[in-house]
Amino acid sequence: MKITVVGTGYVGLVTGTCFAETGNDVTCVDIDADKINKLSKGEITIYEPGLEKIFLRNLKENRLRFTTSLSDGIKDAAIIFLALPTPPGEDGSADLKYILGVADDLGKMLTDYKVIIDKSTVPVGTAEKVQAAIAKNYKGEFDVVSNPEFLREGVAVDDFMKPDRVVIGTNSERARKVMGDLYAPFVRQGNPVIFMDERSAELTKYAANSFLATKISFMNEVARLCEKLGADVDMVRRGIGSDDRIGRRFLFPGIGYGGSCFPKDVQALVKSSSEVNYDFEILNAVMKVNEDQKLHLIPGIKKYFNNNLKGKKFAIWGLAFKPNTDDIREAPALYMIDELTKEGAAVSAFDPEAMKNVRNLMGDKIEFAENQYDALKDADALIIATEWNEFRTPDFSKITNSLKNKIIFDGRNLFDLAAMKELGFHYESVGRATVN
Ligand SMILES: NC(=O)c1ccc[n+]([C@@H]2O[C@H](COP(=O)([O-])OP(=O)(O)OC[C@H]3O[C@@H](n4cnc5c(N)ncnc54)[C@H](O)[C@@H]3O)[C@@H](O)[C@H]2O)c1
């Protein structure tokens, strides 16, 4: 099939590459000329495990092309995906200007039947708006389908190639057939392709992300309670996670969720609800808990240093909002850095993939280290903000030799309490006893 993907960011590039990988002919369009230039030359623009290899193969075998021209990009396409940004507007609602702008352009360019697919996360009713924007200038036949994307950064290729489910919102039989054929190679193991109306598909994506964010905030509140009651959240997590109705995944407490999706999607669903006079009470609490949780370690840090961080230096391991990505959007580490530097402390950070993005954002506000141990030199304490695998079993003698004091504040509960006691660290984590 001939496919065009408009918007070549995290979702667009993975979508385009994975569809090329199953033999389709894919053109990716983006307004960012620098990005298109790099991609055309075989330079990948995001870090995503496994992506580069299939990107290069499909580029070489001519199933993947890149252009800045929408009209060239869609000329031969039967299917057009919109993988455009939907950032929060000032009031928290999803800003549809990118999607509706492209829909408007498409209306002026279409000449024959095409299926236009919303892959972006968009509020209920967007498919109808896209339909109307195209129909303003194009009177021929076309279908607009909602096909929300559930991939997770860090495992995006696997998620796309072997999705738990594919959700397709359409009432058109013709579009349904096209979408079923397109996704057939991805669900050969029997995972469901769930067809529904557009509105339900649009809401499914928001409901999924909001439910997951709720799980995180719930566990973070349980962790806070553990700290006050002298319980251990790791034990509680295991205790509840073995109940099938609860499940083991997504129960890890920490310093809050970040990234480009959960914060904006929860906020957008709250906003959509308020527009139909519905107060989504649980989600308001989820957001509030998460805001506070990003700085959960800070009071302990301040207390340890007698409320005076001036002149202190902190090493931070992890800047990305989660491991295996270079994405720093809404990353808890950034909130901590702001708080520490505001108090007069210096920060030396290391992240395996995200330092370039933080340097672009913060310049020389903090130091960037060559490796995780260099970050520790002359630091008063280590703070762990992202659970990269390489931080899980570090060389503690190197930590001891480099840090001024044997102090670790761990926002991701990476280490065993008994082991830290034995090693003689002052160790504070989330929802567990402080080791002195
Ligand atoms: N990142 C994720 O993990 C993820 C997962 C599922 C769903 N989503 C949703 O997918 C959508 C895209 O997210 P993303 O993370 O890929 O965003 P992104 O910012 O990484 O990529 C968007 C791309 O669109 C391009 N663009 C903007 N205007 C354009 C235009 N007029 N024509 C062509 N290209 C244009 C930008 O230059 C950018 O490259 C959002 O709605 C997001 O919520 C994201």
XYZ file of C-alpha atoms and ligand atoms in Angstrom:
480
model
C 0.000 0.000 0.000
C 1.098 3.570 -0.558
C 1.124 5.438 2.722
C 1.944 9.004 3.701
C 2.706 9.977 7.282
C 2.379 13.697 8.008
C 4.510 14.671 11.036
C 7.787 12.779 11.431
C 8.416 12.959 15.183
C 8.435 10.056 17.674
C 5.150 8.620 16.494
C 5.415 9.530 12.808
C 8.903 8.147 12.310
C 8.148 4.888 14.122
C 4.822 4.514 12.284
C 6.345 5.215 8.877
C 9.343 2.949 9.438
C 7.268 0.051 10.766
C 4.774 0.233 7.895
C 7.708 0.264 5.445
C 9.106 -2.772 7.264
C 5.961 -4.762 6.353
C 6.453 -3.947 2.660
C 4.446 -0.751 2.247
C 5.670 2.212 0.269
C 5.925 5.080 2.790
C 6.528 8.809 2.438
C 7.058 10.840 5.607
C 6.308 14.568 5.511
C 7.484 17.194 7.987
C 7.755 20.990 7.968
C 11.114 20.773 9.733
C 13.521 20.928 6.766
C 16.562 20.104 8.884
C 14.897 16.949 10.179
C 13.877 15.844 6.670
C 17.343 16.555 5.364
C 18.961 14.428 8.074
C 16.491 11.568 7.672
C 16.898 11.549 3.887
C 20.654 11.173 4.405
C 20.171 8.250 6.769
C 20.699 10.191 10.010
C 18.147 9.156 12.591
C 16.638 12.045 14.567
C 15.425 10.289 17.735
C 16.897 7.644 19.989
C 14.648 4.611 20.026
C 16.030 1.086 20.521
C 15.844 -1.026 17.333
C 14.594 1.804 15.147
C 17.808 2.803 13.392
C 18.421 -0.631 11.920
C 15.015 -0.960 10.244
C 15.015 2.733 9.302
C 18.301 2.309 7.395
C 17.197 -0.931 5.750
C 13.920 0.498 4.483
C 15.591 3.707 3.360
C 18.122 1.690 1.387
C 15.450 -0.520 -0.137
C 13.513 2.575 -1.185
C 10.351 1.859 0.780
C 10.884 4.946 2.946
C 11.165 8.504 1.661
C 11.135 11.932 3.278
C 9.880 15.276 2.029
C 8.856 18.699 3.268
C 6.208 18.989 0.564
C 2.744 17.857 1.593
C 1.426 17.958 -1.975
C 4.288 15.794 -3.292
C 4.025 13.542 -0.272
C 0.359 12.657 -0.711
C 0.238 12.455 -4.531
C 0.114 8.681 -4.856
C -0.981 7.774 -1.343
C -4.106 5.731 -0.606
C -3.692 6.304 3.112
C -2.618 9.456 4.939
C -1.671 9.322 8.620
C -1.637 12.502 10.692
C 1.016 12.125 13.420
C 1.110 15.792 14.334
C 1.650 17.437 17.722
C -1.362 18.123 19.946
C 0.309 20.171 22.702
C -1.687 21.615 25.566
C -3.119 25.040 24.883
C -3.167 27.665 27.619
C -6.338 26.237 29.147
C -5.025 22.637 29.122
C -7.106 21.511 26.139
C -5.328 19.848 23.204
C -4.342 22.425 20.617
C -5.666 21.221 17.263
C -4.077 23.906 15.100
C -1.523 21.528 13.524
C -4.107 18.854 12.722
C -6.778 21.217 11.409
C -4.180 23.243 9.479
C -3.053 20.123 7.618
C -6.682 18.989 7.151
C -7.424 22.339 5.566
C -4.433 21.949 3.210
C -5.482 18.408 2.335
C -8.925 19.656 1.334
C -7.245 21.813 -1.302
C -5.042 18.987 -2.569
C -7.164 15.822 -2.689
C -8.254 14.576 -6.117
C -9.384 11.026 -5.362
C -10.550 8.752 -2.518
C -8.137 8.528 0.391
C -8.359 7.342 3.966
C -7.139 10.043 6.359
C -6.176 8.743 9.773
C -5.762 10.624 13.058
C -2.849 8.941 14.816
C -2.284 11.876 17.133
C -3.991 11.873 20.506
C -7.001 14.101 19.941
C -10.133 15.018 21.907
C -13.496 13.465 21.155
C -15.050 15.106 18.108
C -11.765 15.794 16.286
C -12.438 13.293 13.470
C -15.629 15.255 12.739
C -13.644 18.518 12.705
C -11.036 17.050 10.356
C -13.849 15.776 8.101
C -15.401 19.232 8.010
C -12.069 21.009 7.382
C -11.353 18.789 4.378
C -14.914 18.909 3.054
C -14.801 22.706 2.960
C -12.673 22.548 -0.178
C -12.953 18.959 -1.429
C -16.279 17.590 -2.557
C -15.097 14.091 -3.560
C -15.129 10.918 -1.465
C -12.807 10.362 1.502
C -12.952 8.855 4.975
C -11.508 10.107 8.261
C -10.550 7.375 10.734
C -9.421 7.595 14.348
C -6.541 5.204 15.042
C -4.917 6.242 18.323
C -1.360 5.126 18.979
C -0.417 3.253 22.151
C 3.329 2.869 21.628
C 5.635 3.623 24.544
C 8.852 5.515 23.962
C 11.794 3.243 24.729
C 10.017 0.157 23.373
C 8.196 1.869 20.530
C 9.269 -0.458 17.733
C 8.210 -3.563 19.647
C 4.945 -1.939 20.659
C 4.203 -0.959 17.078
C 5.208 -4.283 15.505
C 3.407 -6.364 18.150
C 0.622 -4.196 19.562
C -1.531 -5.479 22.440
C -4.445 -4.206 20.407
C -5.194 -1.884 17.511
C -8.097 0.507 17.982
C -9.830 1.734 14.833
C -12.670 4.215 14.936
C -14.739 4.373 11.768
C -18.274 3.782 10.577
C -17.194 3.416 6.947
C -17.066 -0.153 5.579
C -14.616 0.934 2.900
C -12.167 2.436 5.416
C -12.629 -0.535 7.732
C -11.448 -2.900 4.989
C -8.385 -0.733 4.217
C -7.430 -0.496 7.914
C -7.971 -4.225 8.539
C -5.666 -5.127 5.607
C -3.043 -2.597 6.681
C -2.766 -3.925 10.239
C -3.142 -7.651 9.436
C 0.660 -8.309 9.479
C 0.928 -6.789 12.971
C -1.709 -8.966 14.672
C -0.908 -12.405 13.307
C -0.638 -13.770 16.844
C -4.293 -12.988 17.372
C -4.132 -9.711 19.261
C -7.372 -7.879 18.598
C -8.104 -5.159 16.071
C -11.013 -3.457 17.799
C -13.363 -1.546 15.508
C -15.591 1.112 17.013
C -17.013 4.539 16.233
C -14.631 7.516 15.975
C -15.693 9.130 19.254
C -15.140 5.962 21.290
C -11.724 5.460 19.673
C -10.698 9.012 20.519
C -11.798 8.594 24.135
C -10.126 5.162 24.430
C -6.679 6.732 24.120
C -7.322 9.361 26.799
C -8.976 6.824 29.090
C -5.989 4.447 28.735
C -3.372 7.074 29.561
C -5.442 8.562 32.362
C -5.971 5.145 33.921
C -2.229 4.439 33.846
C -1.455 7.858 35.330
C -4.023 7.118 38.046
C -2.234 3.864 38.885
C 1.031 5.777 39.265
C -0.394 8.541 41.428
C -2.273 5.977 43.531
C 0.934 4.076 44.259
C 2.764 7.304 44.992
C 0.161 8.121 47.608
C 0.474 4.624 49.066
C 4.251 5.251 49.193
C 3.764 8.521 51.077
C 1.545 6.725 53.550
C 4.148 3.959 53.954
C 6.699 6.586 54.940
C 4.380 7.932 57.621
C 3.220 4.545 58.909
C 6.552 2.741 58.812
C 5.496 0.269 56.100
C 7.560 -0.707 53.046
C 5.962 0.138 49.707
C 7.930 -2.580 47.930
C 6.251 -5.188 50.075
C 2.844 -3.591 49.660
C 3.390 -3.427 45.891
C 4.190 -7.114 45.727
C 1.337 -7.922 48.016
C -1.280 -6.209 45.890
C 0.317 -6.888 42.478
C -0.090 -10.640 42.738
C -3.846 -10.154 42.634
C -4.773 -10.687 38.951
C -7.386 -7.969 39.156
C -4.667 -5.457 40.028
C -1.675 -6.855 38.117
C 2.041 -6.379 38.699
C 2.736 -3.695 36.124
C 2.695 0.041 36.681
C 2.765 -0.236 40.458
C 6.238 1.184 41.025
C 6.310 4.323 43.145
C 8.756 7.071 42.247
C 9.054 10.769 41.597
C 6.065 11.060 39.336
C 5.180 10.564 35.707
C 6.468 12.855 32.963
C 6.903 12.670 29.214
C 4.981 14.073 26.336
C 1.809 12.050 26.914
C 0.548 11.423 30.455
C 0.716 15.013 31.736
C -0.909 16.554 28.674
C -3.438 13.776 28.106
C -4.728 13.725 31.685
C -5.017 17.507 31.574
C -6.804 17.420 28.221
C -9.324 14.829 29.440
C -10.091 16.947 32.501
C -10.618 19.907 30.184
C -12.818 17.917 27.749
C -14.875 16.760 30.735
C -15.356 20.285 32.047
C -16.532 21.394 28.603
C -19.499 19.021 28.977
C -20.017 20.124 32.594
C -18.429 17.027 34.052
C -15.954 17.376 36.903
C -13.556 14.417 36.561
C -12.676 14.412 40.256
C -10.247 11.484 40.293
C -8.100 12.974 37.540
C -7.836 16.317 39.307
C -6.352 14.462 42.260
C -4.055 12.423 39.990
C -2.580 15.638 38.577
C -2.172 17.250 41.993
C -0.418 14.189 43.436
C 1.932 14.071 40.447
C 2.858 17.740 40.688
C 3.898 17.280 44.303
C 5.581 13.949 43.678
C 8.154 15.387 41.265
C 9.695 17.197 44.221
C 9.114 14.407 46.734
C 12.829 13.977 47.484
C 13.515 17.661 48.025
C 12.297 18.050 51.656
C 14.501 15.110 52.692
C 17.483 16.635 50.895
C 16.906 20.018 52.517
C 16.444 18.479 55.937
C 19.657 16.485 55.626
C 21.617 19.633 54.780
C 19.970 21.747 57.507
C 17.881 23.721 55.046
C 20.960 25.233 53.456
C 21.814 23.993 49.954
C 23.905 27.043 49.079
C 27.303 25.949 47.812
C 26.349 22.277 47.866
C 26.793 20.158 44.757
C 24.489 17.335 43.698
C 25.153 14.608 41.165
C 22.035 13.585 39.253
C 21.838 10.246 37.466
C 19.141 10.318 34.806
C 17.532 13.251 33.018
C 15.130 11.590 30.563
C 11.573 11.208 31.816
C 12.086 7.446 31.692
C 14.834 5.028 30.626
C 15.634 4.161 26.997
C 14.614 7.485 25.557
C 16.198 10.889 25.061
C 12.823 12.563 25.641
C 12.966 15.122 28.474
C 9.492 16.595 28.122
C 8.066 17.077 31.667
C 10.933 15.020 33.118
C 10.937 15.057 36.952
C 14.745 15.550 36.926
C 14.280 18.996 35.377
C 11.924 20.076 38.147
C 14.466 18.931 40.739
C 17.283 20.757 38.981
C 15.243 23.974 39.040
C 14.549 23.571 42.741
C 18.153 22.745 43.689
C 19.703 25.560 41.655
C 17.111 28.003 42.987
C 18.402 27.120 46.461
C 21.954 27.926 45.382
C 23.185 24.371 44.774
C 25.261 23.235 41.779
C 24.321 20.166 39.725
C 26.448 17.751 37.758
C 24.349 15.376 35.675
C 24.738 12.253 33.609
C 22.215 10.578 31.324
C 23.110 8.010 28.655
C 20.965 9.656 25.937
C 19.251 12.837 27.100
C 22.137 15.227 27.882
C 22.089 16.857 24.452
C 18.433 17.806 24.848
C 18.983 19.167 28.373
C 22.031 21.132 27.230
C 19.882 22.722 24.499
C 17.326 23.658 27.137
C 19.537 24.724 30.046
C 22.870 25.652 28.508
C 25.556 25.797 31.196
C 23.162 26.102 34.113
C 24.407 22.643 35.122
C 27.486 20.525 34.371
C 27.262 17.470 32.120
C 29.529 14.548 32.957
C 31.225 12.076 30.614
C 29.905 9.113 32.537
C 27.911 8.287 35.646
C 30.980 8.214 37.929
C 32.468 11.486 36.684
C 29.222 13.177 37.690
C 29.967 12.262 41.316
C 33.271 14.129 41.648
C 33.144 16.561 44.593
C 29.390 16.137 44.892
C 27.793 16.187 48.335
C 25.196 13.581 47.412
C 23.877 11.484 44.531
C 20.272 11.824 43.355
C 18.772 9.160 41.099
C 16.009 10.469 38.851
C 15.690 7.906 36.026
C 15.952 4.129 36.317
C 18.366 3.430 33.446
C 19.556 -0.197 33.679
C 23.193 0.843 34.033
C 22.384 2.592 37.319
C 20.941 -0.561 38.879
C 24.151 -2.344 39.838
C 26.774 0.388 40.069
C 30.275 0.044 41.461
C 29.644 1.276 44.999
C 33.343 1.608 45.763
C 33.628 4.129 42.906
C 30.628 5.983 44.308
C 32.212 6.006 47.756
C 35.536 7.257 46.398
C 34.051 10.078 44.328
C 31.249 11.440 46.489
C 32.183 13.759 49.351
C 29.677 11.989 51.600
C 28.073 8.561 51.313
C 24.589 9.914 50.616
C 22.071 8.778 48.005
C 18.560 10.103 47.403
C 16.890 7.582 45.121
C 13.705 8.592 43.320
C 13.380 5.180 41.655
C 13.992 2.712 44.520
C 16.858 0.967 42.729
C 18.729 -0.418 45.706
C 18.106 -2.887 48.471
C 17.802 -1.309 51.914
C 19.834 -3.961 53.732
C 22.635 -3.707 51.150
C 22.766 0.064 51.539
C 22.962 -0.298 55.315
C 25.808 -2.755 54.967
C 27.633 -0.392 52.610
C 27.225 2.412 55.125
C 25.230 4.848 52.993
C 22.699 7.388 54.129
C 19.966 6.291 51.714
C 16.531 7.816 51.184
C 14.086 6.367 48.663
C 10.338 6.531 48.065
C 7.907 4.827 50.434
C 10.614 2.936 52.306
C 12.532 3.467 55.533
C 15.484 5.838 55.509
C 18.802 4.003 55.921
C 21.231 5.815 58.185
N 5.483 10.284 21.860
C 4.725 9.293 22.261
O 5.155 8.406 22.995
C 3.283 9.195 21.800
C 2.599 7.973 21.951
C 1.295 7.900 21.514
C 0.666 9.014 20.968
N 1.351 10.190 20.852
C 0.655 11.323 20.232
O 1.097 11.426 18.866
C 1.140 12.806 18.455
C 2.531 13.158 17.966
O 3.431 13.019 19.047
P 5.012 12.983 18.850
O 5.586 12.628 20.180
O 5.335 12.146 17.665
O 5.286 14.527 18.523
P 6.636 15.179 17.960
O 6.628 16.567 18.425
O 7.799 14.280 18.270
O 6.442 15.135 16.376
C 5.544 15.922 15.655
C 6.145 16.293 14.314
O 5.182 16.991 13.524
C 5.870 17.988 12.774
N 4.931 18.985 12.271
C 4.361 20.042 12.913
N 3.534 20.699 12.078
C 3.581 20.074 10.874
C 2.946 20.277 9.630
N 2.093 21.273 9.439
N 3.242 19.447 8.622
C 4.114 18.423 8.788
N 4.736 18.166 9.957
C 4.475 18.975 10.993
C 6.908 18.521 13.744
O 7.946 19.193 13.066
C 7.367 17.227 14.419
O 8.465 16.633 13.741
C 0.682 13.612 19.676
O -0.701 13.823 19.581
C 0.979 12.670 20.836
O 0.144 12.912 21.924
C 2.650 10.307 21.234
